[in-house]
C-alpha cells in the first residue's frame, strides 16, 4: 500500500509539472530524479479514499522540488518530497 501511495503522488506531481509547463511541453518531459522523506504517518484501511496534494516548493528552470501530502479528512496520512527534472 505504501508503494502504491507514493506512485499515485508521483503521478500527481508529474501532472502538476505538465500543467505548469504548458501545452507546448512534450508528454513525459518531467521525470522524477529522486524521492526522499517518504513518511507514512498512520495506518489506512484498504479502500479508504484519500485526498492528494502536490505543491511546488522550489523551481529553478529545468528542476523543481515538489512537496506531496495525502490526507484522510483532516488527518495527515503521508508525506513525500520529490525532485523533478526536465
N, CA, C and O atoms as a printed pandas DataFrame, in Angstrom:
     atom_number atom_name residue_name chain_id  residue_number  x_coord  y_coord  z_coord
0              1         N          UNK        A               1    0.802   -1.216    0.000
1              2        CA          UNK        A               1    0.000    0.000    0.000
2              3         C          UNK        A               1    0.839    1.272    0.000
3              4         O          UNK        A               1    0.468    2.244   -0.658
4              5         N          UNK        A               2    1.951    1.294    0.714
5              6        CA          UNK        A               2    2.811    2.474    0.745
6              7         C          UNK        A               2    3.416    2.773   -0.616
7              8         O          UNK        A               2    3.513    3.931   -1.022
8              9         N          UNK        A               3    3.824    1.720   -1.321
9             10        CA          UNK        A               3    4.390    1.887   -2.663
10            11         C          UNK        A               3    3.349    2.446   -3.617
11            12         O          UNK        A               3    3.650    3.334   -4.416
12            13         N          UNK        A               4    2.136    1.937   -3.541
13            14        CA          UNK        A               4    1.054    2.432   -4.386
14            15         C          UNK        A               4    0.772    3.903   -4.081
15            16         O          UNK        A               4    0.537    4.690   -4.997
16            17         N          UNK        A               5    0.795    4.269   -2.828
17            18        CA          UNK        A               5    0.550    5.650   -2.427
18            19         C          UNK        A               5    1.632    6.578   -2.993
19            20         O          UNK        A               5    1.313    7.644   -3.519
20            21         N          UNK        A               6    2.886    6.190   -2.892
21            22        CA          UNK        A               6    3.984    7.004   -3.443
22            23         C          UNK        A               6    3.838    7.114   -4.957
23            24         O          UNK        A               6    4.025    8.192   -5.521
24            25         N          UNK        A               7    3.507    6.013   -5.614
25            26        CA          UNK        A               7    3.316    6.027   -7.070
26            27         C          UNK        A               7    2.214    7.020   -7.464
27            28         O          UNK        A               7    2.384    7.782   -8.416
28            29         N          UNK        A               8    1.106    7.018   -6.754
29            30        CA          UNK        A               8   -0.001    7.943   -7.048
30            31         C          UNK        A               8    0.427    9.391   -6.829
31            32         O          UNK        A               8    0.065   10.269   -7.612
32            33         N          UNK        A               9    1.193    9.645   -5.773
33            34        CA          UNK        A               9    1.645   11.005   -5.511
34            35         C          UNK        A               9    2.597   11.477   -6.611
35            36         O          UNK        A               9    2.550   12.642   -7.008
36            37         N          UNK        A              10    3.458   10.588   -7.105
37            38        CA          UNK        A              10    4.375   10.963   -8.181
38            39         C          UNK        A              10    3.621   11.245   -9.478
39            40         O          UNK        A              10    3.991   12.153  -10.222
40            41         N          UNK        A              11    2.574   10.480   -9.754
41            42        CA          UNK        A              11    1.754   10.760  -10.941
42            43         C          UNK        A              11    1.111   12.140  -10.834
43            44         O          UNK        A              11    1.058   12.883  -11.815
44            45         N          UNK        A              12    0.625   12.479   -9.646
45            46        CA          UNK        A              12    0.025   13.796   -9.427
46            47         C          UNK        A              12    1.068   14.895   -9.635
47            48         O          UNK        A              12    0.779   15.912  -10.267
48            49         N          UNK        A              13    2.265   14.698   -9.111
49            50        CA          UNK        A              13    3.329   15.692   -9.274
50            51         C          UNK        A              13    3.685   15.873  -10.744
51            52         O          UNK        A              13    3.902   17.000  -11.190
52            53         N          UNK        A              14    3.747   14.788  -11.500
53            54        CA          UNK        A              14    4.051   14.864  -12.925
54            55         C          UNK        A              14    2.961   15.649  -13.665
55            56         O          UNK        A              14    3.259   16.438  -14.561
56            57         N          UNK        A              15    1.708   15.430  -13.287
57            58        CA          UNK        A              15    0.596   16.180  -13.888
58            59         C          UNK        A              15    0.709   17.669  -13.562
59            60         O          UNK        A              15    0.481   18.516  -14.426
60            61         N          UNK        A              16    1.060   17.985  -12.313
61            62        CA          UNK        A              16    1.234   19.374  -11.909
62            63         C          UNK        A              16    2.317   20.040  -12.746
63            64         O          UNK        A              16    2.123   21.155  -13.228
64            65         N          UNK        A              17    3.447   19.379  -12.924
65            66        CA          UNK        A              17    4.540   19.958  -13.695
66            67         C          UNK        A              17    4.145   20.139  -15.158
67            68         O          UNK        A              17    4.543   21.121  -15.784
68            69         N          UNK        A              18    3.376   19.215  -15.706
69            70        CA          UNK        A              18    2.909   19.358  -17.090
70            71         C          UNK        A              18    1.983   20.568  -17.222
71            72         O          UNK        A              18    2.050   21.293  -18.215
72            73         N          UNK        A              19    1.125   20.790  -16.233
73            74        CA          UNK        A              19    0.221   21.945  -16.258
74            75         C          UNK        A              19    0.990   23.254  -16.150
75            76         O          UNK        A              19    0.665   24.224  -16.834
76            77         N          UNK        A              20    1.997   23.286  -15.302
77            78        CA          UNK        A              20    2.787   24.497  -15.116
78            79         C          UNK        A              20    3.589   24.813  -16.373
79            80         O          UNK        A              20    3.713   25.976  -16.757
80            81         N          UNK        A              21    4.132   23.787  -17.011
81            82        CA          UNK        A              21    4.969   23.979  -18.186
82            83         C          UNK        A              21    4.156   24.457  -19.375
83            84         O          UNK        A              21    4.642   25.245  -20.186
84            85         N          UNK        A              22    2.918   23.984  -19.484
85            86        CA          UNK        A              22    2.040   24.443  -20.560
86            87         C          UNK        A              22    1.880   23.424  -21.665
87            88         O          UNK        A              22    2.526   22.376  -21.662
88            89         N          UNK        A              23    1.005   23.744  -22.621
89            90        CA          UNK        A              23    0.644   22.791  -23.670
90            91         C          UNK        A              23    1.775   22.472  -24.646
91            92         O          UNK        A              23    1.698   21.464  -25.348
92            93         N          UNK        A              24    2.809   23.285  -24.712
93            94        CA          UNK        A              24    3.903   23.025  -25.644
94            95         C          UNK        A              24    4.888   21.977  -25.155
95            96         O          UNK        A              24    5.774   21.563  -25.902
96            97         N          UNK        A              25    4.744   21.547  -23.917
97            98        CA          UNK        A              25    5.692   20.576  -23.350
98            99         C          UNK        A              25    5.430   19.184  -23.900
99           100         O          UNK        A              25    4.283   18.791  -24.115
100          101         N          UNK        A              26    6.493   18.457  -24.121
101          102        CA          UNK        A              26    6.363   17.075  -24.585
102          103         C          UNK        A              26    5.807   16.216  -23.459
103          104         O          UNK        A              26    6.178   16.404  -22.300
104          105         N          UNK        A              27    4.915   15.267  -23.783
105          106        CA          UNK        A              27    4.386   14.374  -22.747
106          107         C          UNK        A              27    5.530   13.626  -22.065
107          108         O          UNK        A              27    6.431   13.107  -22.724
108          109         N          UNK        A              28    5.479   13.582  -20.770
109          110        CA          UNK        A              28    6.504   12.857  -20.014
110          111         C          UNK        A              28    7.833   13.576  -19.954
111          112         O          UNK        A              28    8.848   12.965  -19.620
112          113         N          UNK        A              29    7.852   14.877  -20.274
113          114        CA          UNK        A              29    9.111   15.620  -20.284
114          115         C          UNK        A              29    9.723   15.705  -18.882
115          116         O          UNK        A              29   10.944   15.668  -18.733
116          117         N          UNK        A              30    8.890   15.815  -17.878
117          118        CA          UNK        A              30    9.375   15.864  -16.497
118          119         C          UNK        A              30    9.500   14.446  -15.957
119          120         O          UNK        A              30    8.608   13.621  -16.152
120          121         N          UNK        A              31   10.604   14.167  -15.280
121          122        CA          UNK        A              31   10.780   12.854  -14.655
122          123         C          UNK        A              31   11.354   13.033  -13.252
123          124         O          UNK        A              31   12.079   13.989  -12.977
124          125         N          UNK        A              32   11.019   12.108  -12.387
125          126        CA          UNK        A              32   11.494   12.169  -11.005
126          127         C          UNK        A              32   12.966   11.797  -10.947
127          128         O          UNK        A              32   13.363   10.724  -11.402
128          129         N          UNK        A              33   13.768   12.683  -10.390
129          130        CA          UNK        A              33   15.186   12.404  -10.213
130          131         C          UNK        A              33   15.424   11.683   -8.896
131          132         O          UNK        A              33   16.215   10.743   -8.823
132          133         N          UNK        A              34   14.727   12.136   -7.853
133          134        CA          UNK        A              34   14.828   11.431   -6.574
134          135         C          UNK        A              34   13.557   11.630   -5.762
135          136         O          UNK        A              34   12.814   12.593   -5.952
136          137         N          UNK        A              35   13.335   10.707   -4.870
137          138        CA          UNK        A              35   12.178   10.726   -3.977
138          139         C          UNK        A              35   12.733   10.535   -2.569
139          140         O          UNK        A              35   13.375    9.528   -2.275
140          141         N          UNK        A              36   12.476   11.518   -1.702
141          142        CA          UNK        A              36   13.038   11.476   -0.349
142          143         C          UNK        A              36   11.963   11.815    0.679
143          144         O          UNK        A              36   10.860   12.245    0.340
144          145         N          UNK        A              37   12.314   11.611    1.925
145          146        CA          UNK        A              37   11.431   11.936    3.045
146          147         C          UNK        A              37   10.048   11.304    2.901
147          148         O          UNK        A              37    9.030   11.956    3.132
148          149         N          UNK        A              38   10.026   10.040    2.519
149          150        CA          UNK        A              38    8.756    9.318    2.404
150          151         C          UNK        A              38    8.331    8.922    3.812
151          152         O          UNK        A              38    9.034    8.181    4.500
152          153         N          UNK        A              39    7.177    9.424    4.231
153          154        CA          UNK        A              39    6.683    9.121    5.579
154          155         C          UNK        A              39    5.243    8.660    5.493
155          156         O          UNK        A              39    4.398    9.338    4.907
156          157         N          UNK        A              40    4.968    7.520    6.072
157          158        CA          UNK        A              40    3.607    7.034    6.239
158          159         C          UNK        A              40    3.301    7.241    7.722
159          160         O          UNK        A              40    3.900    6.594    8.581
160          161         N          UNK        A              41    2.381    8.128    8.012
161          162        CA          UNK        A              41    2.159    8.559    9.389
162          163         C          UNK        A              41    1.098    7.768   10.141
163          164         O          UNK        A              41    1.089    7.760   11.372
164          165         N          UNK        A              42    0.211    7.107    9.419
165          166        CA          UNK        A              42   -0.817    6.348   10.122
166          167         C          UNK        A              42   -1.361    5.244    9.227
167          168         O          UNK        A              42   -1.317    5.337    8.000
168          169         N          UNK        A              43   -1.869    4.210    9.857
169          170        CA          UNK        A              43   -2.473    3.103    9.112
170          171         C          UNK        A              43   -3.754    3.589    8.443
171          172         O          UNK        A              43   -4.530    4.347    9.024
172          173         N          UNK        A              44   -3.952    3.139    7.221
173          174        CA          UNK        A              44   -5.157    3.484    6.479
174          175         C          UNK        A              44   -5.811    2.192    6.015
175          176         O          UNK        A              44   -5.163    1.352    5.389
176          177         N          UNK        A              45   -7.073    2.034    6.316
177          178        CA          UNK        A              45   -7.812    0.840    5.905
178          179         C          UNK        A              45   -7.851    0.742    4.380
179          180         O          UNK        A              45   -8.003    1.759    3.703
180          181         N          UNK        A              46   -7.716   -0.458    3.835
181          182        CA          UNK        A              46   -7.856   -0.624    2.388
182          183         C          UNK        A              46   -9.205   -0.087    1.911
183          184         O          UNK        A              46  -10.229   -0.288    2.564
184          185         N          UNK        A              47   -9.196    0.590    0.778
185          186        CA          UNK        A              47  -10.417    1.144    0.215
186          187         C          UNK        A              47  -10.739    2.559    0.671
187          188         O          UNK        A              47  -11.685    3.168    0.173
188          189         N          UNK        A              48   -9.963    3.089    1.611
189          190        CA          UNK        A              48  -10.188    4.450    2.087
190          191         C          UNK        A              48   -9.820    5.442    0.992
191          192         O          UNK        A              48   -8.750    5.335    0.391
192          193         N          UNK        A              49  -10.689    6.399    0.730
193          194        CA          UNK        A              49  -10.375    7.439   -0.242
194          195         C          UNK        A              49   -9.549    8.515    0.433
195          196         O          UNK        A              49   -9.908    9.025    1.494
196          197         N          UNK        A              50   -8.439    8.850   -0.200
197          198        CA          UNK        A              50   -7.527    9.851    0.337
198          199         C          UNK        A              50   -7.478   11.065   -0.586
199          200         O          UNK        A              50   -7.682   10.947   -1.794
200          201         N          UNK        A              51   -7.212   12.212   -0.015
201          202        CA          UNK        A              51   -7.018   13.442   -0.777
202          203         C          UNK        A              51   -5.518   13.636   -0.966
203          204         O          UNK        A              51   -4.759   13.643    0.003
204          205         N          UNK        A              52   -5.093   13.795   -2.225
205          206        CA          UNK        A              52   -3.686   14.015   -2.530
206          207         C          UNK        A              52   -3.462   15.479   -2.871
207          208         O          UNK        A              52   -4.314   16.127   -3.479
208          209         N          UNK        A              53   -2.307   15.990   -2.471
209          210        CA          UNK        A              53   -1.969   17.381   -2.745
210          211         C          UNK        A              53   -0.513   17.467   -3.174
211          212         O          UNK        A              53    0.355   16.838   -2.569
212          213         N          UNK        A              54   -0.244   18.247   -4.224
213          214        CA          UNK        A              54    1.121   18.477   -4.699
214          215         C          UNK        A              54    1.357   19.978   -4.748
215          216         O          UNK        A              54    0.526   20.726   -5.263
216          217         N          UNK        A              55    2.491   20.417   -4.212
217          218        CA          UNK        A              55    2.841   21.843   -4.216
218          219         C          UNK        A              55    4.288   22.007   -4.661
219          220         O          UNK        A              55    5.168   21.255   -4.245
220          221         N          UNK        A              56    4.516   22.986   -5.498
221          222        CA          UNK        A              56    5.876   23.299   -5.913
222          223         C          UNK        A              56    6.546   24.043   -4.764
223          224         O          UNK        A              56    6.105   25.121   -4.365
224          225         N          UNK        A              57    7.610   23.459   -4.240
225          226        CA          UNK        A              57    8.354   24.093   -3.142
226          227         C          UNK        A              57    9.433   25.012   -3.694
227          228         O          UNK        A              57    9.651   26.108   -3.178
228          229         N          UNK        A              58   10.113   24.553   -4.757
229          230        CA          UNK        A              58   11.159   25.333   -5.419
230          231         C          UNK        A              58   11.137   24.996   -6.892
231          232         O          UNK        A              58   10.821   23.871   -7.281
232          233         N          UNK        A              59   11.477   25.985   -7.715
233          234        CA          UNK        A              59   11.615   25.714   -9.151
234          235         C          UNK        A              59   12.727   26.582   -9.691
235          236         O          UNK        A              59   12.769   27.790   -9.460
236          237         N          UNK        A              60   13.631   25.938  -10.419
237          238        CA          UNK        A              60   14.768   26.635  -11.000
238          239         C          UNK        A              60   14.965   26.099  -12.416
239          240         O          UNK        A              60   15.699   25.133  -12.621
240          241         N          UNK        A              61   14.317   26.720  -13.380
241          242        CA          UNK        A              61   14.457   26.296  -14.777
242          243         C          UNK        A              61   13.949   24.888  -15.012
243          244         O          UNK        A              61   12.743   24.644  -14.997
244          245         N          UNK        A              62   14.864   23.970  -15.227
245          246        CA          UNK        A              62   14.510   22.597  -15.572
246          247         C          UNK        A              62   14.498   21.673  -14.357
247          248         O          UNK        A              62   14.583   20.454  -14.509
248          249         N          UNK        A              63   14.393   22.233  -13.164
249          250        CA          UNK        A              63   14.388   21.434  -11.935
250          251         C          UNK        A              63   13.325   21.984  -11.001
251          252         O          UNK        A              63   13.162   23.198  -10.874
252          253         N          UNK        A              64   12.603   21.082  -10.349
253          254        CA          UNK        A              64   11.569   21.501   -9.404
254          255         C          UNK        A              64   11.513   20.528   -8.240
255          256         O          UNK        A              64   11.661   19.319   -8.419
256          257         N          UNK        A              65   11.300   21.058   -7.061
257          258        CA          UNK        A              65   11.094   20.233   -5.863
258          259         C          UNK        A              65    9.621   20.330   -5.518
259          260         O          UNK        A              65    9.073   21.420   -5.354
260          261         N          UNK        A              66    8.991   19.170   -5.410
261          262        CA          UNK        A              66    7.559   19.078   -5.167
262          263         C          UNK        A              66    7.320   18.449   -3.797
263          264         O          UNK        A              66    7.883   17.403   -3.475
264          265         N          UNK        A              67    6.485   19.095   -3.001
265          266        CA          UNK        A              67    6.044   18.531   -1.732
266          267         C          UNK        A              67    4.699   17.849   -1.951
267          268         O          UNK        A              67    3.796   18.426   -2.558
268          269         N          UNK        A              68    4.567   16.630   -1.461
269          270        CA          UNK        A              68    3.347   15.844   -1.677
270          271         C          UNK        A              68    2.784   15.390   -0.338
271          272         O          UNK        A              68    3.521   14.970    0.553
272          273         N          UNK        A              69    1.464   15.482   -0.213
273          274        CA          UNK        A              69    0.783   15.042    1.003
274          275         C          UNK        A              69   -0.433   14.225    0.635
275          276         O          UNK        A              69   -1.014   14.392   -0.436
276          277         N          UNK        A              70   -0.808   13.340    1.537
277          278        CA          UNK        A              70   -2.102   12.676    1.405
278          279         C          UNK        A              70   -2.787   12.746    2.767
279          280         O          UNK        A              70   -2.158   12.623    3.818
280          281         N          UNK        A              71   -4.110   12.950    2.702
281          282        CA          UNK        A              71   -4.903   13.117    3.912
282          283         C          UNK        A              71   -6.147   12.246    3.861
283          284         O          UNK        A              71   -6.692   11.947    2.798
284          285         N          UNK        A              72   -6.565   11.858    5.038
285          286        CA          UNK        A              72   -7.846   11.195    5.230
286          287         C          UNK        A              72   -8.667   12.177    6.047
287          288         O          UNK        A              72   -8.608   12.187    7.277
288          289         N          UNK        A              73   -9.438   13.008    5.343
289          290        CA          UNK        A              73  -10.123   14.105    6.025
290          291         C          UNK        A              73   -9.088   15.105    6.486
291          292         O          UNK        A              73   -8.268   15.558    5.687
292          293         N          UNK        A              74   -9.110   15.457    7.755
293          294        CA          UNK        A              74   -8.138   16.406    8.304
294          295         C          UNK        A              74   -6.845   15.725    8.731
295          296         O          UNK        A              74   -5.845   16.397    8.982
296          297         N          UNK        A              75   -6.856   14.393    8.816
297          298        CA          UNK        A              75   -5.695   13.650    9.309
298          299         C          UNK        A              75   -4.647   13.463    8.215
299          300         O          UNK        A              75   -4.946   12.935    7.143
300          301         N          UNK        A              76   -3.418   13.897    8.490
301          302        CA          UNK        A              76   -2.309   13.711    7.570
302          303         C          UNK        A              76   -1.881   12.247    7.606
303          304         O          UNK        A              76   -1.533   11.720    8.663
304          305         N          UNK        A              77   -1.909   11.597    6.452
305          306        CA          UNK        A              77   -1.581   10.172    6.366
306          307         C          UNK        A              77   -0.143    9.959    5.919
307          308         O          UNK        A              77    0.535    9.066    6.427
308          309         N          UNK        A              78    0.333   10.768    4.973
309          310        CA          UNK        A              78    1.692   10.572    4.485
310          311         C          UNK        A              78    2.218   11.798    3.753
311          312         O          UNK        A              78    1.459   12.609    3.223
312          313         N          UNK        A              79    3.547   11.904    3.742
313          314        CA          UNK        A              79    4.217   12.995    3.036
314          315         C          UNK        A              79    5.388   12.430    2.238
315          316         O          UNK        A              79    5.942   11.382    2.570
316          317         N          UNK        A              80    5.745   13.142    1.190
317          318        CA          UNK        A              80    6.865   12.772    0.335
318          319         C          UNK        A              80    7.406   14.046   -0.288
319          320         O          UNK        A              80    6.667   15.009   -0.496
320          321         N          UNK        A              81    8.686   14.049   -0.581
321          322        CA          UNK        A              81    9.278   15.155   -1.329
322          323         C          UNK        A              81   10.002   14.553   -2.527
323          324         O          UNK        A              81   10.722   13.563   -2.394
324          325         N          UNK        A              82    9.809   15.153   -3.691
325          326        CA          UNK        A              82   10.415   14.634   -4.908
326          327         C          UNK        A              82   11.050   15.758   -5.713
327          328         O          UNK        A              82   10.534   16.874   -5.760
328          329         N          UNK        A              83   12.169   15.448   -6.339
329          330        CA          UNK        A              83   12.809   16.381   -7.253
330          331         C          UNK        A              83   12.549   15.910   -8.659
331          332         O          UNK        A              83   12.815   14.758   -9.001
332          333         N          UNK        A              84   12.022   16.816   -9.485
333          334        CA          UNK        A              84   11.740   16.514  -10.880
334          335         C          UNK        A              84   12.668   17.322  -11.771
335          336         O          UNK        A              84   13.025   18.456  -11.451
336          337         N          UNK        A              85   13.054   16.727  -12.888
337          338        CA          UNK        A              85   13.896   17.406  -13.875
338          339         C          UNK        A              85   13.244   17.313  -15.239
339          340         O          UNK        A              85   12.493   16.381  -15.527
340          341         N          UNK        A              86   13.544   18.289  -16.069
341          342        CA          UNK        A              86   13.031   18.367  -17.425
342          343         C          UNK        A              86   13.887   17.507  -18.319
343          344         O          UNK        A              86   13.634   17.422  -19.520
